[in-house]
Coordinates of C-alpha atoms and ligand atoms in Angstrom, one line a residue:
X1 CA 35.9 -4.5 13.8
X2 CA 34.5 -1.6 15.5
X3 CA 31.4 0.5 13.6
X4 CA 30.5 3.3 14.3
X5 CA 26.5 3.1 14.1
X6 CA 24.8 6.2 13.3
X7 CA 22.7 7.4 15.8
X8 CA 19.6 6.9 13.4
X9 CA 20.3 3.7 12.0
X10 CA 20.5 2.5 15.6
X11 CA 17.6 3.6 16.6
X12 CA 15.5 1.6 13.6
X13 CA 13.9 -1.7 14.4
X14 CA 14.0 -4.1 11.9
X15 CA 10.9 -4.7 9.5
X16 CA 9.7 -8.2 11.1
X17 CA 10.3 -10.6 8.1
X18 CA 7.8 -13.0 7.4
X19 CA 8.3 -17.1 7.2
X20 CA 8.0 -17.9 3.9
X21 CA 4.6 -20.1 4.0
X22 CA 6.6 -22.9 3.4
X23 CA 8.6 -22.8 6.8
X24 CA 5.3 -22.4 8.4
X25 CA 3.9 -25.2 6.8
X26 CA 6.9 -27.5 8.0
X27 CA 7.0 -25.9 11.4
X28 CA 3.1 -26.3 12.1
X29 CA 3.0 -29.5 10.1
X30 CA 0.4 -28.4 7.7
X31 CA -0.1 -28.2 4.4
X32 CA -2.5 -26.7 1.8
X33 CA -2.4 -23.3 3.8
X34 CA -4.0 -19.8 2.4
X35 CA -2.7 -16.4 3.0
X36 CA -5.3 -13.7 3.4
X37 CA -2.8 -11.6 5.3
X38 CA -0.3 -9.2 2.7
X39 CA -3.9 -7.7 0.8
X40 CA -2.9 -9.7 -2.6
X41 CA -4.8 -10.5 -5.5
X42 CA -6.2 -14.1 -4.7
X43 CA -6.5 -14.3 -8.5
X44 CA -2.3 -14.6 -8.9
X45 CA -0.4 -12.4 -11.5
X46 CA -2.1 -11.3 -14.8
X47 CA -1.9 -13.6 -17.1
X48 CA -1.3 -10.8 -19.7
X49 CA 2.0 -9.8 -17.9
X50 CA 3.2 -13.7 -17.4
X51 CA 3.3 -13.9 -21.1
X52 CA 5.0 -10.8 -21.4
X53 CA 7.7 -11.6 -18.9
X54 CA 8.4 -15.0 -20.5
X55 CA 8.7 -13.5 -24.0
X56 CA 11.4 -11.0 -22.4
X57 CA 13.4 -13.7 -20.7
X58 CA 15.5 -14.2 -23.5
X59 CA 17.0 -10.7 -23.0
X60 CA 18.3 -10.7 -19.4
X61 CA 21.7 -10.1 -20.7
X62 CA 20.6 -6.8 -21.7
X63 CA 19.9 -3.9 -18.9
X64 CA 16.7 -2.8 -18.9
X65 CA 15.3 0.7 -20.3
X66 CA 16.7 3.1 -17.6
X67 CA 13.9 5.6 -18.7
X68 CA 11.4 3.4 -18.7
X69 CA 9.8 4.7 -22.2
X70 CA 6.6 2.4 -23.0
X71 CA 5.6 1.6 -19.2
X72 CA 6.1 5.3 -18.9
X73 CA 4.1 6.6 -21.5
X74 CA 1.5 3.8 -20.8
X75 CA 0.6 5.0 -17.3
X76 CA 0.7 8.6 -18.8
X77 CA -2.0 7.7 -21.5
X78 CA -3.8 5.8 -18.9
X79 CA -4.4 8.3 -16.5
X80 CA -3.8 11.5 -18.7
X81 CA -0.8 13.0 -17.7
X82 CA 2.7 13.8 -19.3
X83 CA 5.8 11.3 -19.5
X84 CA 7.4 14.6 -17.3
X85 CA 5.0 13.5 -14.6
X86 CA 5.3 9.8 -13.9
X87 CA 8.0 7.8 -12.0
X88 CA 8.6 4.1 -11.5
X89 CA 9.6 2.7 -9.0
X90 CA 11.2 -1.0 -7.6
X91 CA 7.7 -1.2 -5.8
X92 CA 5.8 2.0 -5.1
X93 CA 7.9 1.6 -1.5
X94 CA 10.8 2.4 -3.3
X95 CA 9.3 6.1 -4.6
X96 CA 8.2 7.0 -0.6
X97 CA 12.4 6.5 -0.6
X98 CA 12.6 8.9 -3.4
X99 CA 10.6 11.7 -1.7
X100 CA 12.1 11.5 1.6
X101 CA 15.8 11.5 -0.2
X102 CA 14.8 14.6 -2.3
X103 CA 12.9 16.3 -0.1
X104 CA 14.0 15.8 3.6
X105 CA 17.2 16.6 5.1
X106 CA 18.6 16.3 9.1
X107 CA 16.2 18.1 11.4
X108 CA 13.0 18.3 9.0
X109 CA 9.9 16.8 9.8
X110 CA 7.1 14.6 8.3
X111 CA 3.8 13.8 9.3
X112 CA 2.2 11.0 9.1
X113 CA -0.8 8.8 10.9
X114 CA -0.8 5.8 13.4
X115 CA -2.0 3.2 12.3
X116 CA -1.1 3.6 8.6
X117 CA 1.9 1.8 6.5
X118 CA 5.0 2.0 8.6
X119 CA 7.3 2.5 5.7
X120 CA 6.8 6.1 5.4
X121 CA 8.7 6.5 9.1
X122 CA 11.1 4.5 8.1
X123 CA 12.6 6.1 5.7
X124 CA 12.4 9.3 7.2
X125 CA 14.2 7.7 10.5
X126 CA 17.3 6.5 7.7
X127 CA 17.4 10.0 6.6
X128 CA 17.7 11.7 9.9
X129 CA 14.4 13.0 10.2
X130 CA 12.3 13.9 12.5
X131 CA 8.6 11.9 12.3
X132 CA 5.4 13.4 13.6
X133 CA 3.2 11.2 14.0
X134 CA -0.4 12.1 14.7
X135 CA -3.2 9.4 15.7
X136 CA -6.4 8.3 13.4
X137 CA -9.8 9.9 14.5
X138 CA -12.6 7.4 14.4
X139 CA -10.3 5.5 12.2
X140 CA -9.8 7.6 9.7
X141 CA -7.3 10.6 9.1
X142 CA -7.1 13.5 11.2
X143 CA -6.6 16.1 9.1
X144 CA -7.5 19.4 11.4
X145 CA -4.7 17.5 13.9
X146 CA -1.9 17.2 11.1
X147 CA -2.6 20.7 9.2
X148 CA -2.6 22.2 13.3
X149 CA 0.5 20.4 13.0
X150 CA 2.3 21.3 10.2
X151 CA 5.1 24.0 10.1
X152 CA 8.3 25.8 8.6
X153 CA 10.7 22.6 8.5
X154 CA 7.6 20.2 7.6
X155 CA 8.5 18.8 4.3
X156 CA 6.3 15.5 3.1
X157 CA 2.7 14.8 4.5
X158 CA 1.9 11.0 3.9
X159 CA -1.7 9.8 3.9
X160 CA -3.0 6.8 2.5
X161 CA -6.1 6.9 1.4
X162 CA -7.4 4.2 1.7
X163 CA -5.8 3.7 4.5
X164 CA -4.1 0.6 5.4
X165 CA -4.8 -1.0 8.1
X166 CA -8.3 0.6 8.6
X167 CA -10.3 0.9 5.0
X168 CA -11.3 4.3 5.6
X169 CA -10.8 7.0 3.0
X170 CA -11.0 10.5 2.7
X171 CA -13.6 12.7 1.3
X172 CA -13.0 14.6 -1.3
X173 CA -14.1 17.9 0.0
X174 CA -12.2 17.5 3.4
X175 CA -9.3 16.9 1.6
X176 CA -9.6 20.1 -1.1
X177 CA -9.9 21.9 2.5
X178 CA -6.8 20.6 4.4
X179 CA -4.9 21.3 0.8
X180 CA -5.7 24.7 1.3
X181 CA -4.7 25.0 4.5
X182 CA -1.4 24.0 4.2
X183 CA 1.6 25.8 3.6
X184 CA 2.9 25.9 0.0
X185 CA 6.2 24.4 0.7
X186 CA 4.8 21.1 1.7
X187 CA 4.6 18.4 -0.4
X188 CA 0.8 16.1 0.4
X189 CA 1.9 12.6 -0.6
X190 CA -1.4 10.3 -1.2
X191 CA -0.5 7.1 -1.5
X192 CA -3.7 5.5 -3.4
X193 CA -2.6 1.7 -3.3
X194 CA -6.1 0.4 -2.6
X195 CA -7.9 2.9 -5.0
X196 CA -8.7 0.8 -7.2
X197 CA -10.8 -0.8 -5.2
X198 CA -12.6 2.4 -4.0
X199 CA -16.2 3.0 -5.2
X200 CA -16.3 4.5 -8.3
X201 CA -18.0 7.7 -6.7
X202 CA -15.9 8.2 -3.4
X203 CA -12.8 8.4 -5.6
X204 CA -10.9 11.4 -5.9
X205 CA -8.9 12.9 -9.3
X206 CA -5.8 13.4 -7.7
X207 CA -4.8 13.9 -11.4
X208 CA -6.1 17.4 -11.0
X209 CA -3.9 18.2 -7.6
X210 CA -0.6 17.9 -9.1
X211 CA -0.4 20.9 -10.6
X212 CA -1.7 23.0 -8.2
X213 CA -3.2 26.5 -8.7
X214 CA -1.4 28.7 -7.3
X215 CA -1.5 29.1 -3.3
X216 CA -2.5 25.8 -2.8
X217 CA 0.7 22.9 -1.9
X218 CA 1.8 19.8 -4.3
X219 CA 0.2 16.6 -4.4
X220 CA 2.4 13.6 -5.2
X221 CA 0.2 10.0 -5.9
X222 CA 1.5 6.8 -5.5
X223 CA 0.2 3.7 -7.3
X224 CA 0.7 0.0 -7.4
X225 CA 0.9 -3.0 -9.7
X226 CA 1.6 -5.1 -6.4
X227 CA -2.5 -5.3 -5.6
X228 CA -5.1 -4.9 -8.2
X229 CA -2.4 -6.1 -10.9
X230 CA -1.4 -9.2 -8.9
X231 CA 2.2 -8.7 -9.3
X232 CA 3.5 -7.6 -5.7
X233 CA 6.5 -9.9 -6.2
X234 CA 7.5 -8.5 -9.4
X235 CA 8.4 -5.3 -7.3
X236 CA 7.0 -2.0 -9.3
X237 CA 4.7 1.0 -8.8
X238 CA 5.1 4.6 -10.2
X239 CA 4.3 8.3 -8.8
X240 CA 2.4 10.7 -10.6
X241 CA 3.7 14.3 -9.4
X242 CA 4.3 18.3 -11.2
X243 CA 7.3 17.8 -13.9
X244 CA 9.2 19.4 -11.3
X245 CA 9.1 17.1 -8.1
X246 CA 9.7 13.8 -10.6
X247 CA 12.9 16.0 -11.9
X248 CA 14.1 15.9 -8.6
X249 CA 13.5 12.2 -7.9
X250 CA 15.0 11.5 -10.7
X251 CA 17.8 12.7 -9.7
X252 CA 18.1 10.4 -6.5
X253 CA 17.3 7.4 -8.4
X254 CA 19.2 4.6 -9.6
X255 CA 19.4 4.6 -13.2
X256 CA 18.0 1.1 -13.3
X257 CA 15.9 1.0 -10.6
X258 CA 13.2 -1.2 -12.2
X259 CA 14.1 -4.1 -13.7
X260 CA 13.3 -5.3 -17.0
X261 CA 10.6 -8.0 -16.5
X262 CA 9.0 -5.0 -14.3
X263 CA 8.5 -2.8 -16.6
X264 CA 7.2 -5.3 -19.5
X265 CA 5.1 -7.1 -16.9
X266 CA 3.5 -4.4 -15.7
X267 CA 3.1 -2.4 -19.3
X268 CA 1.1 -5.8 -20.4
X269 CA -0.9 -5.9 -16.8
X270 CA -2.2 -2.2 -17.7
X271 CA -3.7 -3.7 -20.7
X272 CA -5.1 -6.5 -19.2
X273 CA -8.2 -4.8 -18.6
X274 CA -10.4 -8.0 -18.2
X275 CA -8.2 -9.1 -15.5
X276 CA -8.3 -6.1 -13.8
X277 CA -12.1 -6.1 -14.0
X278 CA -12.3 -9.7 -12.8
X279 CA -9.9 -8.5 -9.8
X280 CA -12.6 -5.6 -9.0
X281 CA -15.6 -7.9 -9.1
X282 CA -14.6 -11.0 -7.2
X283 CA -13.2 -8.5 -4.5
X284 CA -16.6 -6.8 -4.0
X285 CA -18.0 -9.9 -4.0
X286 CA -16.0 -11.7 -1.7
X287 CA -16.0 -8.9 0.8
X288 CA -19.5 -8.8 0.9
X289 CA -19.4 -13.0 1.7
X290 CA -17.0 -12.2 4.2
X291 CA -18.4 -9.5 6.3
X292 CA -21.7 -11.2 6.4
X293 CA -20.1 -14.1 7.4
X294 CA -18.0 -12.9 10.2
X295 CA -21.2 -11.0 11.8
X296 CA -23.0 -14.1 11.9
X297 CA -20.5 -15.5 14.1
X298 CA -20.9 -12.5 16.3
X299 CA -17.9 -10.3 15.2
X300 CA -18.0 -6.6 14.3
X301 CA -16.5 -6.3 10.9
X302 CA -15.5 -2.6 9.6
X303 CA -16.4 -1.0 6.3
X304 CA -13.7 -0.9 4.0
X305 CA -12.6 0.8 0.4
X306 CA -10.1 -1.6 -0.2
X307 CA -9.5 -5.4 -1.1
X308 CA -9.4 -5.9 2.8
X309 CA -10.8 -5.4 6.7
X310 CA -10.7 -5.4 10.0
X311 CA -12.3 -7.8 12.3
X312 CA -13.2 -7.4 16.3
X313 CA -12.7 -11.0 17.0
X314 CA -13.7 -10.0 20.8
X315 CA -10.7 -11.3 22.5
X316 CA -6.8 -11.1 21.9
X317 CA -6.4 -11.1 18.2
X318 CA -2.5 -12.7 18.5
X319 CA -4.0 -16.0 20.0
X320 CA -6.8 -16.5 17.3
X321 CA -4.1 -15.2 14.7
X322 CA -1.5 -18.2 16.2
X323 CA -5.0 -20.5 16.2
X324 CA -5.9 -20.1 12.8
X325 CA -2.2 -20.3 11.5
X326 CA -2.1 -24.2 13.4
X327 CA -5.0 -24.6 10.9
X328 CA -3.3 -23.4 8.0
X329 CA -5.1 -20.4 7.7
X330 CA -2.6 -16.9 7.4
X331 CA -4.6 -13.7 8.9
X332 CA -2.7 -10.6 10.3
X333 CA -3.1 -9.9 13.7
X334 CA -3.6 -5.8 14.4
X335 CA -2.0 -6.6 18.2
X336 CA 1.0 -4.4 17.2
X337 CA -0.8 -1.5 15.3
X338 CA -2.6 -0.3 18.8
X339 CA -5.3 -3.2 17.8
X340 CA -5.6 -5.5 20.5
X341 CA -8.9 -7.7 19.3
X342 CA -8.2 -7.0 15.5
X343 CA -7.3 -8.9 12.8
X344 CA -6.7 -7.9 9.1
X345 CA -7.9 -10.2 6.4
X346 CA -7.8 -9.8 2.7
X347 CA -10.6 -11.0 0.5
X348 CA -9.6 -14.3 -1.0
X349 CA -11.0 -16.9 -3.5
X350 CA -14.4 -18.2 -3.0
X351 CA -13.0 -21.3 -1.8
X352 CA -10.5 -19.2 0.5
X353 CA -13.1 -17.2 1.9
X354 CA -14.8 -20.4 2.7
X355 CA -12.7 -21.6 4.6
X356 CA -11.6 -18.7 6.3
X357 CA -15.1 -18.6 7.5
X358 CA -15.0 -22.1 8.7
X359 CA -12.0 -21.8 10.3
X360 CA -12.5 -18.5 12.3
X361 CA -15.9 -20.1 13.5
X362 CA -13.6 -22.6 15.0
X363 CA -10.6 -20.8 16.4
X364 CA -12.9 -18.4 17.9
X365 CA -15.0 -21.7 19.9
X366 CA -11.3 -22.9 20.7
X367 CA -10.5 -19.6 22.0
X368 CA -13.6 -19.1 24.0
X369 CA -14.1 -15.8 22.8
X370 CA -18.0 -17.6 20.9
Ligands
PLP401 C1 0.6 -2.7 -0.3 C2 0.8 -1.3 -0.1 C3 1.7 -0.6 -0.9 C4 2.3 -1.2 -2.1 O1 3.7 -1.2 -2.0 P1 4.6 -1.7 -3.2 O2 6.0 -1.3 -2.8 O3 4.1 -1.0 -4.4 O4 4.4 -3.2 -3.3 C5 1.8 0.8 -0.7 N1 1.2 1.4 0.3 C6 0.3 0.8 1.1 C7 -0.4 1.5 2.2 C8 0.2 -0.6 0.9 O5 -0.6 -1.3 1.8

């Protein structure tokens, strides 16, 4: 055999797949492990959307709704848009695809901010691209450093906001600013995974960007069932955009690119309005345990609009991360994002939480960083 490797493709490094906690658990010989480390709901799936999804096992034989219709017209009653301006995808993830496909070709650039989600690069790396990548101020996005940046063969801006890994968001004004600064060829992709979990005041009505008036650029919003829904493995998130951006992603698209227990699972989740709310509360809640709890053990913790923080554990964050794991406990270390002493928890259970606590306070004695 003799491939010939693209140049890009080459140059990609693998997404580091995680262990399944199961692996783990053999290879550390523990059991009864948590994860507060991929931001998930620590209250498990819906229970709405389970007993949609086992009603609609009987019809696997069928494929699903390529159009779709009710999840579609669900999110477009929810958040009061048009059908013509919502698209579903096999995971949010898969509509950042979309965009870059549609929108980018050989040579173009993107922008986006380190740290944030490394997808975005990615994809634009597959697709030949050319990433710009311009670093967080005071943690949060530097938006006089990417519209300075921005220019004729710039095509997608990606912020998430929140952003992921910090918490830190953008205010609504500074962002109605930096719109109107930018060209109007550029497309602004926020990617509002965590907004859910934003205070109720901070958040922004993207809603009212997609459409822009005229002279200002596009706004394309990306949302998730993966987080505040609970159901990251059932892989689906849609895009809210002008008719005429989800026209074109349509036309990249699979015709069944989410599958049928998706889009029933996550039409019954956007209903369940109790779990949802339950979701909201326990997450305040439990971050509000947390952070006091990691101060008192002498650790900075950082304010945070999402379902998860960061922690200064005052010392390298890889050894506590590989201490806590030997006691069953699964944080994310921030070594790789440019975080040295950082680790990234999400807000679990009350009994999670607990323990986390317990366990830090240990790891960190054991470590000598106390
Ligand atoms: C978790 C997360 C998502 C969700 O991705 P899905 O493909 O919908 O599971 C998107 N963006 C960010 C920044 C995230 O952290």
């Amino acid at each position: 055999m003799k491939l010939s490797i693209p140049d890009a493709i080459a140059a990609i490094t693998p997404y580091p797949p995680g262990k399944p906690i199961e692996e783990l658990e053999r290879e550390y010989g523990i059991s009864n492990s948590i994860k507060l480390a991929s931001n998930e709901n620590p209250l498990g799936p819906s229970p709405l959307a389970v007993g949609a999804i086992s009603k609609a096992l009987k019809n696997l034989h069928r494929y699903p709704d390529g159009s779709g219709h009710y999840l579609v017209r669900s999110i477009a009653e929810h958040y009061g848009v048009e059908p013509e301006q919502v698209i579903l995808g096999n995971g949010s993830n898969e509509i950042i695809e979309f965009l870059v496909k549609a929108f980018v070709e050989p040579g173009d650039d993107v922008i986006t901010s380190h740290p944030s989600f490394l997808m975005y690069q990615k994809f634009v790396q597959i697709r030949g691209g050319v990433n710009h990548v311009v670093a967080l101020s005071d943690m949060s996005h530097d938006l006089a450093a990417i519209a300075d940046r921005a220019g004729e063969r710039t095509k997608l801006i990606f912020l998430d906001n929140p952003n992921n890994p910090t918490g830190s968001y953008l205010p609504r004004l500074r962002l109605l600013d930096f719109l109107d600064r930018l060209p109007e060829h550029i497309l602004v992709v926020l990617d509002e995974a965590y907004v859910d979990f934003m205070d109720e005041t901070l958040r922004i009505d993207t809603t009212s960007l997609l459409t822009p008036r005229s002279g200002r650029c596009g706004v394309v919003s990306l949302r998730t069932f993966s987080k505040a829904y609970g159901l990251a493995g059932l892989r689906v998130g849609f895009g809210l955009m002008a008719p005429e951006v989800a026209a074109c992603l349509h036309k990249v698209r699979q015709p069944f690119n989410v599958n049928q227990l998706a889009l029933v699972g996550a039409n019954a989740a956007l209903q369940d309005q109790f779990f949802y709310q339950e979701t909201l509360r326990i997450t305040e809640e439990g971050k509000k345990t947390l952070m006091a709890g990691v101060e008192r053990l002498g650790c900075r913790s950082f304010p945070s609009q999402t379902n998860f923080f960061l922690i200064d554990v005052g010392g390298d964050a890889t050894t506590l991360y590989e201490a806590m794991l030997r006691q069953g406990v699964i944080v994310r270390s921030m070594k790789a994002y440019g975080y040295p002493n950082y680790i990234r928890i999400n807000v679990g259970t009350a009994a999670e939480n607990a323990r986390f606590l317990e366990t830090l306070q240990s790891c960190l004695a054991e470590c000598g960083y106390a």
